[in-house]
Amino acid sequence: MLLEWLPWMAIAAIPGLVNIVAAFEELNERCKLLPFFNPISTPGVWVWGVIQFFFPGTLFWGAASLGSRPDITLRLLGEAAIFGIGFIAVLNANIRIGANIIPIKSTYTFFINIAYRIIAYNQDDQVYEFWLDVQDALEKSADLSRGLDFLQEYFEIEVEITQRPNADFQNELDQIRALSNRGEQARRIKTLLKNVSRKRLRGILKQFQIDQSVLQQYFSSQSRTPIFRRRKRKRNPKFR
């Protein structure tokens, strides 16, 4: 019985697969503050993937009346792909299935936010420790100038290639260079570093001449295991 439905189930799977690919950039953007984010090993991402797959697939099943087993044509395949690509736009439209109008955006948003909360829960402790240790290391660095130069080059190239709106990084970098308070410099540099891609983060951190033990602790293969060693730190009360 199930085998008889496989061709139409495969058609219904197309919007879901296309939507996952289209939505992955948003996932990556929302998780950019998580320097050790690994989609494959993060349970919340699997929840996210299931939602992104089944929502458009189920909607297309009803909208295209796949339950009536229509002829499988190139047009139907194209409609399935377009439905997946435009799924976010579909969320803002009224979907009519039979005589009913289905309000799907609120339901979709509810479940997607659950997935993101699971992702954040799996990452929190390690992320907090990492960014605090980065700030500590920046405060102790002998020279921040080379790192600031690299950071400026990174943002200039990033803005040019991606054509994203300039977040006035140049003005922020100029202000950081003019500061005499190392603690405040470190805090603001850390904020800028949170906008650096995970792939480039380690390389740029090295340019700030921070303690190599920090890089080894967080970026070695051992530090990516679920068991994460936490340590006490002495914080300057002035910058708490």
mmCIF file of C-alpha atoms in Angstrom:
data_model
loop_
_atom_site.group_PDB
_atom_site.id
_atom_site.type_symbol
_atom_site.label_atom_id
_atom_site.label_comp_id
_atom_site.label_asym_id
_atom_site.label_seq_id
_atom_site.Cartn_x
_atom_site.Cartn_y
_atom_site.Cartn_z
ATOM 1 C CA MET A 1 0.000 0.000 0.000
ATOM 2 C CA LEU A 2 2.747 2.435 0.992
ATOM 3 C CA LEU A 3 4.720 1.640 -2.152
ATOM 4 C CA GLU A 4 1.802 2.822 -4.263
ATOM 5 C CA TRP A 5 2.105 6.282 -2.718
ATOM 6 C CA LEU A 6 5.879 6.632 -3.034
ATOM 7 C CA PRO A 7 5.859 8.689 -6.282
ATOM 8 C CA TRP A 8 3.582 11.347 -4.755
ATOM 9 C CA MET A 9 5.402 11.247 -1.432
ATOM 10 C CA ALA A 10 8.607 11.916 -3.351
ATOM 11 C CA ILE A 11 6.973 14.915 -5.007
ATOM 12 C CA ALA A 12 5.852 16.211 -1.585
ATOM 13 C CA ALA A 13 9.443 15.850 -0.337
ATOM 14 C CA ILE A 14 10.805 18.263 -2.976
ATOM 15 C CA PRO A 15 9.523 21.482 -1.337
ATOM 16 C CA GLY A 16 10.942 20.374 2.014
ATOM 17 C CA LEU A 17 14.390 19.597 0.635
ATOM 18 C CA VAL A 18 14.532 22.841 -1.330
ATOM 19 C CA ASN A 19 13.353 24.811 1.695
ATOM 20 C CA ILE A 20 16.069 23.342 3.927
ATOM 21 C CA VAL A 21 18.738 24.494 1.478
ATOM 22 C CA ALA A 22 17.142 27.945 1.131
ATOM 23 C CA ALA A 23 16.699 28.376 4.899
ATOM 24 C CA PHE A 24 20.194 27.230 5.889
ATOM 25 C CA GLU A 25 21.662 30.723 5.434
ATOM 26 C CA GLU A 26 19.196 32.090 7.976
ATOM 27 C CA LEU A 27 20.128 29.296 10.385
ATOM 28 C CA ASN A 28 23.798 30.109 10.003
ATOM 29 C CA GLU A 29 23.150 33.835 10.482
ATOM 30 C CA ARG A 30 21.077 33.355 13.638
ATOM 31 C CA CYS A 31 23.768 31.101 15.102
ATOM 32 C CA LYS A 32 26.732 33.330 14.211
ATOM 33 C CA LEU A 33 27.384 34.106 17.902
ATOM 34 C CA LEU A 34 28.057 30.403 18.499
ATOM 35 C CA PRO A 35 31.720 29.937 17.483
ATOM 36 C CA PHE A 36 31.643 26.148 17.923
ATOM 37 C CA PHE A 37 28.289 25.582 16.246
ATOM 38 C CA ASN A 38 28.285 22.274 14.360
ATOM 39 C CA PRO A 39 24.938 21.626 12.632
ATOM 40 C CA ILE A 40 25.448 17.876 12.288
ATOM 41 C CA SER A 41 26.068 17.266 15.999
ATOM 42 C CA THR A 42 23.512 19.756 17.342
ATOM 43 C CA PRO A 43 20.141 18.147 18.260
ATOM 44 C CA GLY A 44 18.245 21.398 17.773
ATOM 45 C CA VAL A 45 19.325 21.547 14.142
ATOM 46 C CA TRP A 46 17.746 18.154 13.492
ATOM 47 C CA VAL A 47 14.508 19.458 15.025
ATOM 48 C CA TRP A 48 14.871 22.553 12.813
ATOM 49 C CA GLY A 49 15.424 20.350 9.763
ATOM 50 C CA VAL A 50 12.344 18.229 10.432
ATOM 51 C CA ILE A 51 10.201 21.353 10.728
ATOM 52 C CA GLN A 52 11.679 22.911 7.589
ATOM 53 C CA PHE A 53 11.078 19.662 5.708
ATOM 54 C CA PHE A 54 7.578 18.724 6.790
ATOM 55 C CA PHE A 55 5.870 22.116 6.843
ATOM 56 C CA PRO A 56 6.260 22.925 3.120
ATOM 57 C CA GLY A 57 5.870 19.263 2.155
ATOM 58 C CA THR A 58 2.589 18.909 4.017
ATOM 59 C CA LEU A 59 1.264 22.211 2.671
ATOM 60 C CA PHE A 60 2.168 21.313 -0.895
ATOM 61 C CA TRP A 61 0.517 17.933 -0.500
ATOM 62 C CA GLY A 62 -2.755 19.706 0.272
ATOM 63 C CA ALA A 63 -2.352 22.646 -2.121
ATOM 64 C CA ALA A 64 -1.516 20.403 -5.085
ATOM 65 C CA SER A 65 -4.089 17.747 -4.081
ATOM 66 C CA LEU A 66 -1.456 15.008 -4.186
ATOM 67 C CA GLY A 67 -3.872 12.801 -2.292
ATOM 68 C CA SER A 68 -5.833 12.450 -5.536
ATOM 69 C CA ARG A 69 -2.724 11.096 -7.260
ATOM 70 C CA PRO A 70 -2.441 13.584 -10.117
ATOM 71 C CA ASP A 71 -0.269 12.814 -13.111
ATOM 72 C CA ILE A 72 3.404 13.371 -12.348
ATOM 73 C CA THR A 73 4.566 15.896 -14.928
ATOM 74 C CA LEU A 74 7.462 18.307 -15.314
ATOM 75 C CA ARG A 75 5.061 21.088 -14.424
ATOM 76 C CA LEU A 76 4.169 19.420 -11.132
ATOM 77 C CA LEU A 77 7.864 18.915 -10.345
ATOM 78 C CA GLY A 78 8.541 22.575 -11.118
ATOM 79 C CA GLU A 79 5.661 23.720 -8.915
ATOM 80 C CA ALA A 80 7.012 21.616 -6.056
ATOM 81 C CA ALA A 81 10.480 23.176 -6.362
ATOM 82 C CA ILE A 82 9.095 26.727 -6.622
ATOM 83 C CA PHE A 83 6.885 26.103 -3.588
ATOM 84 C CA GLY A 84 9.978 25.165 -1.561
ATOM 85 C CA ILE A 85 11.974 28.175 -2.757
ATOM 86 C CA GLY A 86 9.137 30.557 -1.976
ATOM 87 C CA PHE A 87 8.048 28.932 1.270
ATOM 88 C CA ILE A 88 8.836 31.997 3.405
ATOM 89 C CA ALA A 89 6.625 34.078 1.102
ATOM 90 C CA VAL A 90 3.991 31.354 1.333
ATOM 91 C CA LEU A 91 3.953 31.779 5.116
ATOM 92 C CA ASN A 92 2.741 35.339 4.683
ATOM 93 C CA ALA A 93 -0.073 34.287 2.368
ATOM 94 C CA ASN A 94 -3.383 32.606 3.088
ATOM 95 C CA ILE A 95 -3.229 28.916 2.232
ATOM 96 C CA ARG A 96 -6.529 27.392 1.221
ATOM 97 C CA ILE A 97 -6.886 23.623 1.441
ATOM 98 C CA GLY A 98 -10.342 22.584 0.331
ATOM 99 C CA ALA A 99 -12.813 24.954 1.951
ATOM 100 C CA ASN A 100 -10.481 25.909 4.793
ATOM 101 C CA ILE A 101 -7.925 28.723 5.080
ATOM 102 C CA ILE A 102 -4.959 27.495 7.083
ATOM 103 C CA PRO A 103 -3.084 29.988 9.359
ATOM 104 C CA ILE A 104 0.355 28.439 9.281
ATOM 105 C CA LYS A 105 2.804 31.241 10.075
ATOM 106 C CA SER A 106 2.172 31.341 13.838
ATOM 107 C CA THR A 107 2.396 27.555 14.142
ATOM 108 C CA TYR A 108 5.554 27.396 12.032
ATOM 109 C CA THR A 109 7.204 30.224 14.033
ATOM 110 C CA PHE A 110 6.304 28.537 17.328
ATOM 111 C CA PHE A 111 8.020 25.266 16.397
ATOM 112 C CA ILE A 112 11.020 26.950 14.752
ATOM 113 C CA ASN A 113 11.636 28.969 17.929
ATOM 114 C CA ILE A 114 11.570 25.734 19.937
ATOM 115 C CA ALA A 115 14.327 24.404 17.670
ATOM 116 C CA TYR A 116 16.410 27.556 18.184
ATOM 117 C CA ARG A 117 15.959 27.345 21.959
ATOM 118 C CA ILE A 118 17.266 23.769 21.874
ATOM 119 C CA ILE A 119 20.279 24.942 19.837
ATOM 120 C CA ALA A 120 20.996 27.753 22.312
ATOM 121 C CA TYR A 121 20.618 25.418 25.293
ATOM 122 C CA ASN A 122 23.207 23.014 23.859
ATOM 123 C CA GLN A 123 25.731 25.818 23.286
ATOM 124 C CA ASP A 124 25.359 28.250 26.198
ATOM 125 C CA ASP A 125 28.011 27.201 28.753
ATOM 126 C CA GLN A 126 30.803 26.809 26.249
ATOM 127 C CA VAL A 127 29.938 30.030 24.436
ATOM 128 C CA TYR A 128 29.831 32.115 27.616
ATOM 129 C CA GLU A 129 33.161 30.734 28.782
ATOM 130 C CA PHE A 130 34.762 31.307 25.388
ATOM 131 C CA TRP A 131 33.801 34.967 24.985
ATOM 132 C CA LEU A 132 34.761 35.796 28.565
ATOM 133 C CA ASP A 133 38.145 34.136 28.066
ATOM 134 C CA VAL A 134 38.602 36.027 24.790
ATOM 135 C CA GLN A 135 38.006 39.317 26.601
ATOM 136 C CA ASP A 136 40.466 38.322 29.342
ATOM 137 C CA ALA A 137 43.090 37.431 26.736
ATOM 138 C CA LEU A 138 42.577 40.690 24.835
ATOM 139 C CA GLU A 139 43.065 42.681 28.038
ATOM 140 C CA LYS A 140 46.394 40.925 28.591
ATOM 141 C CA SER A 141 47.644 41.130 24.992
ATOM 142 C CA ALA A 142 50.868 43.077 24.480
ATOM 143 C CA ASP A 143 49.687 44.696 21.232
ATOM 144 C CA LEU A 144 46.220 44.871 19.679
ATOM 145 C CA SER A 145 47.110 46.972 16.636
ATOM 146 C CA ARG A 146 47.855 44.139 14.202
ATOM 147 C CA GLY A 147 44.635 42.359 15.153
ATOM 148 C CA LEU A 148 42.638 45.550 14.619
ATOM 149 C CA ASP A 149 44.212 45.944 11.174
ATOM 150 C CA PHE A 150 43.226 42.380 10.257
ATOM 151 C CA LEU A 151 39.728 42.934 11.607
ATOM 152 C CA GLN A 152 39.369 46.053 9.468
ATOM 153 C CA GLU A 153 40.480 44.196 6.341
ATOM 154 C CA TYR A 154 38.042 41.387 7.119
ATOM 155 C CA PHE A 155 35.038 43.687 7.427
ATOM 156 C CA GLU A 156 35.954 45.662 4.318
ATOM 157 C CA ILE A 157 36.117 42.494 2.227
ATOM 158 C CA GLU A 158 33.025 41.005 3.857
ATOM 159 C CA VAL A 159 30.911 44.099 3.143
ATOM 160 C CA GLU A 160 32.180 44.341 -0.431
ATOM 161 C CA ILE A 161 31.565 40.683 -1.297
ATOM 162 C CA THR A 162 28.250 40.163 0.464
ATOM 163 C CA GLN A 163 26.904 43.660 -0.214
ATOM 164 C CA ARG A 164 25.457 43.691 3.278
ATOM 165 C CA PRO A 165 24.719 47.047 4.890
ATOM 166 C CA ASN A 166 27.795 48.574 6.489
ATOM 167 C CA ALA A 167 27.390 48.486 10.268
ATOM 168 C CA ASP A 168 29.787 51.469 10.562
ATOM 169 C CA PHE A 169 32.627 49.174 11.552
ATOM 170 C CA GLN A 170 35.214 51.766 10.485
ATOM 171 C CA ASN A 171 33.944 54.305 12.996
ATOM 172 C CA GLU A 172 33.895 51.645 15.722
ATOM 173 C CA LEU A 173 37.473 50.578 14.940
ATOM 174 C CA ASP A 174 38.662 54.205 15.012
ATOM 175 C CA GLN A 175 37.053 54.699 18.410
ATOM 176 C CA ILE A 176 38.628 51.492 19.741
ATOM 177 C CA ARG A 177 42.089 52.612 18.585
ATOM 178 C CA ALA A 178 41.637 55.955 20.343
ATOM 179 C CA LEU A 179 40.747 54.389 23.707
ATOM 180 C CA SER A 180 43.338 54.357 26.461
ATOM 181 C CA ASN A 181 41.385 51.965 28.684
ATOM 182 C CA ARG A 182 42.483 48.432 27.741
ATOM 183 C CA GLY A 183 39.463 46.835 29.405
ATOM 184 C CA GLU A 184 37.038 48.900 27.339
ATOM 185 C CA GLN A 185 39.065 48.197 24.195
ATOM 186 C CA ALA A 186 38.865 44.468 24.874
ATOM 187 C CA ARG A 187 35.120 44.576 25.457
ATOM 188 C CA ARG A 188 34.412 46.424 22.211
ATOM 189 C CA ILE A 189 36.780 44.275 20.177
ATOM 190 C CA LYS A 190 34.990 41.211 21.525
ATOM 191 C CA THR A 191 31.686 42.657 20.305
ATOM 192 C CA LEU A 192 33.125 43.130 16.804
ATOM 193 C CA LEU A 193 34.590 39.627 16.814
ATOM 194 C CA LYS A 194 31.107 38.209 17.293
ATOM 195 C CA ASN A 195 30.383 39.305 13.720
ATOM 196 C CA VAL A 196 33.309 37.336 12.298
ATOM 197 C CA SER A 197 32.519 34.040 10.583
ATOM 198 C CA ARG A 198 33.414 30.865 12.474
ATOM 199 C CA LYS A 199 35.818 29.888 9.700
ATOM 200 C CA ARG A 200 37.883 33.090 10.092
ATOM 201 C CA LEU A 201 37.599 33.622 13.847
ATOM 202 C CA ARG A 202 40.627 31.634 14.970
ATOM 203 C CA GLY A 203 42.907 33.246 12.382
ATOM 204 C CA ILE A 204 41.896 36.762 13.375
ATOM 205 C CA LEU A 205 42.217 35.979 17.086
ATOM 206 C CA LYS A 206 45.815 34.876 16.476
ATOM 207 C CA GLN A 207 46.596 38.313 15.067
ATOM 208 C CA PHE A 208 45.679 39.910 18.382
ATOM 209 C CA GLN A 209 48.639 38.086 19.972
ATOM 210 C CA ILE A 210 46.507 36.559 22.691
ATOM 211 C CA ASP A 211 47.668 33.717 24.883
ATOM 212 C CA GLN A 212 48.010 30.634 22.682
ATOM 213 C CA SER A 213 46.647 28.442 25.453
ATOM 214 C CA VAL A 214 43.231 30.045 24.905
ATOM 215 C CA LEU A 215 43.256 29.074 21.227
ATOM 216 C CA GLN A 216 44.453 25.571 22.041
ATOM 217 C CA GLN A 217 41.780 25.112 24.685
ATOM 218 C CA TYR A 218 38.883 26.065 22.437
ATOM 219 C CA PHE A 219 40.001 25.224 18.921
ATOM 220 C CA SER A 220 41.827 21.930 19.392
ATOM 221 C CA SER A 221 39.921 18.787 18.434
ATOM 222 C CA GLN A 222 39.690 17.849 22.117
ATOM 223 C CA SER A 223 37.839 21.071 23.014
ATOM 224 C CA ARG A 224 35.058 20.168 20.562
ATOM 225 C CA THR A 225 34.022 17.131 22.569
ATOM 226 C CA PRO A 226 30.830 17.306 24.681
ATOM 227 C CA ILE A 227 32.896 17.244 27.882
ATOM 228 C CA PHE A 228 33.956 20.822 28.382
ATOM 229 C CA ARG A 229 36.479 21.797 31.013
ATOM 230 C CA ARG A 230 35.513 24.903 32.907
ATOM 231 C CA ARG A 231 37.901 26.953 34.989
ATOM 232 C CA LYS A 232 37.741 29.783 37.472
ATOM 233 C CA ARG A 233 38.946 33.203 36.418
ATOM 234 C CA LYS A 234 39.942 36.327 38.210
ATOM 235 C CA ARG A 235 37.929 39.223 36.887
ATOM 236 C CA ASN A 236 38.794 42.848 37.287
ATOM 237 C CA PRO A 237 35.826 44.210 39.300
ATOM 238 C CA LYS A 238 36.081 47.420 37.333
ATOM 239 C CA PHE A 239 34.855 45.723 34.172
ATOM 240 C CA ARG A 240 32.175 43.441 35.502
#
